[in-house]
Coordinates of C-alpha atoms in Angstrom, one line a residue:
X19 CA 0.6 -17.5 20.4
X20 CA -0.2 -13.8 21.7
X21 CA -2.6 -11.7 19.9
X22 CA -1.2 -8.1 19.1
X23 CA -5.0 -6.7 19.9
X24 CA -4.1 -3.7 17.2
X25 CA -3.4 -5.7 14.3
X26 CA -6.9 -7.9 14.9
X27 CA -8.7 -4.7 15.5
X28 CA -7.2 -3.9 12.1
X29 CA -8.1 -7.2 10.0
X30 CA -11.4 -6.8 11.9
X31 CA -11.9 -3.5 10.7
X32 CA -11.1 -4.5 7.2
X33 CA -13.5 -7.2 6.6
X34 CA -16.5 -6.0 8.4
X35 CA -15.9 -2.7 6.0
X36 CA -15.8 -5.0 2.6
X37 CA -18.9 -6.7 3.6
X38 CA -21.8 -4.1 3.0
X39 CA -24.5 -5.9 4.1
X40 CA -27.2 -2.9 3.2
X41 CA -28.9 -3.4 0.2
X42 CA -30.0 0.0 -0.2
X43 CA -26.1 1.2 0.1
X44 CA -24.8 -1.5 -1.8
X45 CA -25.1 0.0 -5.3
X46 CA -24.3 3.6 -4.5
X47 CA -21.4 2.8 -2.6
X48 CA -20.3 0.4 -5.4
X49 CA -20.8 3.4 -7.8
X50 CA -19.1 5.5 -6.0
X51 CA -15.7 2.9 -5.3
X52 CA -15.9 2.5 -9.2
X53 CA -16.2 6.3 -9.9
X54 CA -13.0 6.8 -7.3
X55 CA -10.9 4.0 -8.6
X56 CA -11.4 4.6 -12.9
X57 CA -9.1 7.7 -12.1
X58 CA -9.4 8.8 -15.8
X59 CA -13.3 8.8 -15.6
X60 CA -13.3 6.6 -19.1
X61 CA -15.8 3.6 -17.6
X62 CA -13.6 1.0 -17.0
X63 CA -11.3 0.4 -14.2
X64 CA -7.3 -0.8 -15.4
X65 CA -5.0 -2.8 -13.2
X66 CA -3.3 0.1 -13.0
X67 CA -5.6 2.3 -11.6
X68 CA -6.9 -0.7 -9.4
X69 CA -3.5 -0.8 -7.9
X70 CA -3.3 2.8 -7.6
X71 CA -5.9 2.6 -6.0
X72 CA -5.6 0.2 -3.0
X73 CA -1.6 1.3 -2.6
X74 CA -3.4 5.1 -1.6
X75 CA -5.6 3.1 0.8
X76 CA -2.6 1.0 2.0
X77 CA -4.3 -2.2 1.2
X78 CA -1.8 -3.3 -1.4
X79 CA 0.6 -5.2 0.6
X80 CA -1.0 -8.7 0.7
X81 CA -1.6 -9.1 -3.1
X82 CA 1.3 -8.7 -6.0
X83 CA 1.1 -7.0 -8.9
X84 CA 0.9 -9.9 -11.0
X85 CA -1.2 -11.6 -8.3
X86 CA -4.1 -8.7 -8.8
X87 CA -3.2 -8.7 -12.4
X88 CA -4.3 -12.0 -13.3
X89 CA -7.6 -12.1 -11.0
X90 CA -8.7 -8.6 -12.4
X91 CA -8.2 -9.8 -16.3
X92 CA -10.4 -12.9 -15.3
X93 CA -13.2 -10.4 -14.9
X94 CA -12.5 -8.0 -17.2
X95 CA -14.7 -8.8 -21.1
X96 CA -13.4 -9.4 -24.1
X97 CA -12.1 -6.2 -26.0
X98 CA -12.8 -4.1 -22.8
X99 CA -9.7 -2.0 -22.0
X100 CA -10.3 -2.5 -17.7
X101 CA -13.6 -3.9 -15.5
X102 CA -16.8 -2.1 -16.4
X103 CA -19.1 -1.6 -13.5
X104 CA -21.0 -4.8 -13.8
X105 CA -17.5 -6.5 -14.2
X106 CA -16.3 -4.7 -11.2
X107 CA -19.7 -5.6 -9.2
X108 CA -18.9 -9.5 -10.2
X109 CA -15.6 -9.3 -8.6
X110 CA -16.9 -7.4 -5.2
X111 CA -19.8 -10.4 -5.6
X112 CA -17.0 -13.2 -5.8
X113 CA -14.6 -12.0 -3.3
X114 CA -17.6 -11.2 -0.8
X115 CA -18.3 -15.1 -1.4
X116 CA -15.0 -15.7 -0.9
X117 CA -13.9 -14.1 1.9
X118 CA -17.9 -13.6 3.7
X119 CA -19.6 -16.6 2.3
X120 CA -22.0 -14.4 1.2
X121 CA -22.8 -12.7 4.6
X122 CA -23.4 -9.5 2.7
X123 CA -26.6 -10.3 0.9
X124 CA -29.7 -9.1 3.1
X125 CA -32.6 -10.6 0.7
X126 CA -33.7 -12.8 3.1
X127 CA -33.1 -11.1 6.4
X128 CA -35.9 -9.5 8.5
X129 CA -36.1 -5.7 8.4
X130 CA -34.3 -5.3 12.4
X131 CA -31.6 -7.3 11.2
X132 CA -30.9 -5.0 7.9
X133 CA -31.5 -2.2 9.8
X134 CA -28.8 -3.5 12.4
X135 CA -26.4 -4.2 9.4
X136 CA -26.8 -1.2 7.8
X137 CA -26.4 0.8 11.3
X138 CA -23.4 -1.6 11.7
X139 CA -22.1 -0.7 7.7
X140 CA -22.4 3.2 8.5
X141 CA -20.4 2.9 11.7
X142 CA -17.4 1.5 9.9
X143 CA -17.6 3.8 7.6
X144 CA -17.5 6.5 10.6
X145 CA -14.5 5.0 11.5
X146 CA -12.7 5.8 8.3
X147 CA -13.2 9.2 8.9
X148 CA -12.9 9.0 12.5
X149 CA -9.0 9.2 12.3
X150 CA -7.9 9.8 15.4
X151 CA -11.5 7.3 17.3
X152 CA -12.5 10.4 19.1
X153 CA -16.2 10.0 18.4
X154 CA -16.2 13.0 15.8
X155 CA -14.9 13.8 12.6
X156 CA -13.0 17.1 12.1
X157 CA -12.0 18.9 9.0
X158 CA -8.3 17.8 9.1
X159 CA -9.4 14.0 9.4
X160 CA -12.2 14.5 6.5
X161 CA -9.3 16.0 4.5
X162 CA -6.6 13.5 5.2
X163 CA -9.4 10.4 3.8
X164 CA -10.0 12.7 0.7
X165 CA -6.7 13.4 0.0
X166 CA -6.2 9.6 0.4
X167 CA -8.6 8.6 -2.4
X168 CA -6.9 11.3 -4.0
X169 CA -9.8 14.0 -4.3
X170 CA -10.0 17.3 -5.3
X171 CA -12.1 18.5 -2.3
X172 CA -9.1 17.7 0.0
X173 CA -6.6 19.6 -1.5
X174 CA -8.5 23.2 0.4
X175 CA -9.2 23.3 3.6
X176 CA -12.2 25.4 3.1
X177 CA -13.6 23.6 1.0
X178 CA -13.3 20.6 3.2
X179 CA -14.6 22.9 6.1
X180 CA -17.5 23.8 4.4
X181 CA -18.4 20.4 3.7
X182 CA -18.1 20.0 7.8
X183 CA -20.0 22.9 7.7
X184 CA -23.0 21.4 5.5
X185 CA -23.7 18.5 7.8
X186 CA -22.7 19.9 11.1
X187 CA -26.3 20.4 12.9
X188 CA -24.8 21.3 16.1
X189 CA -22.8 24.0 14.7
X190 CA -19.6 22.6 16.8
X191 CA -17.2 22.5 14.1
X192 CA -17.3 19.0 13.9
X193 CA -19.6 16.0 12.5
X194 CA -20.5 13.3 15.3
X195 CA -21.9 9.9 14.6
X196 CA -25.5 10.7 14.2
X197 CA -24.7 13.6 11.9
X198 CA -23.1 11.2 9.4
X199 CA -25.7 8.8 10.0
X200 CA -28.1 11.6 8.8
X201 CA -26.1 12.7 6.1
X202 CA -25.4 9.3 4.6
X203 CA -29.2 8.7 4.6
X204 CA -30.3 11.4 2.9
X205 CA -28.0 10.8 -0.3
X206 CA -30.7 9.4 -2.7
X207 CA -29.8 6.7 -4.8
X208 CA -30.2 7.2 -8.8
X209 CA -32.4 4.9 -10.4

């Protein structure tokens, strides 16, 4: 059987972004998936707004409705209207399991390797951005993710340039890997 070498870059790309391996990035990103998908900003995350959610990101495909229905009410507690965060934190925990074996975890991992992982965690997550794999990430490609995970920011361009702007040392109108590195390691995370 012949390998189409775009669709296994593809699955690749998928799996290696779920894991995140970096327990210092593990919480804030969580946070901030949570904060993205609970559209309505009430606490809890419905199916609904689940499978909003992944259709915007085009990962809705493999699972039905009624498929991601009956996993997400398996998590979801009694009397709670959708998955709270630590509900939604138990899933992402069960499905790493799942599909990782656990990979993810760092606890007992020596520092190089964690730094490796989370080097490895912050280039996928260049790649996101990095639309068009040209090694930078311009305003039009920053807009197109954020219009994507249907935020505010990406509905003006200037606003979205000025966010280029913000992180752009170089002053080239553009954010290249180390620049996002930088940027992504200076976002504190709330204790």
């Amino acid at each position: 059987m012949e390998s189409n070498g775009e669709n296994d870059k593809k699955v690749e790309r998928q799996s290696s972004s779920f894991r995140l391996r970096s327990p210092s990035l593990n919480a804030l990103r969580l946070q901030r998936i949570f904060d993205l998908f609970d559209k309505n900003g009430d606490g809890f995350i419905t199916v609904d707004e689940l499978n909003q959610a992944l259709s915007r990101l085009g990962l809705d495909a493999d699972l039905s409705v009624s498929d991601l229905k009956s996993t997400v009410e398996s998590y979801i507690q009694p009397g709670n209207t959708g998955l709270d965060f630590d509900d939604f934190s138990s899933l992402h925990k069960t499905l790493d399991e799942s599909f990782f074996g656990g990979a993810g975890e760092c606890g007992e991992s020596s520092p190089d390797s964690a730094a490796a992982a989370e080097e490895a965690d912050l280039a996928e997550a260049f790649k996101v951005f990095d639309e068009n794999g040209d090694g930078f990430i311009s305003a039009r490609e920053l807009q197109a993710v954020l219009k994507k995970l249907g935020l505010p920011e990406g509905s003006e361009m200037e606003r979205v340039e000025k966010m280029i702007d913000s992180v752009d040392r170089n002053q080239d109108g553009r954010v290249d890997f180390f620049e996002f590195k930088n940027m992504m390691r200076t976002v504190v995370v709330p204790s």
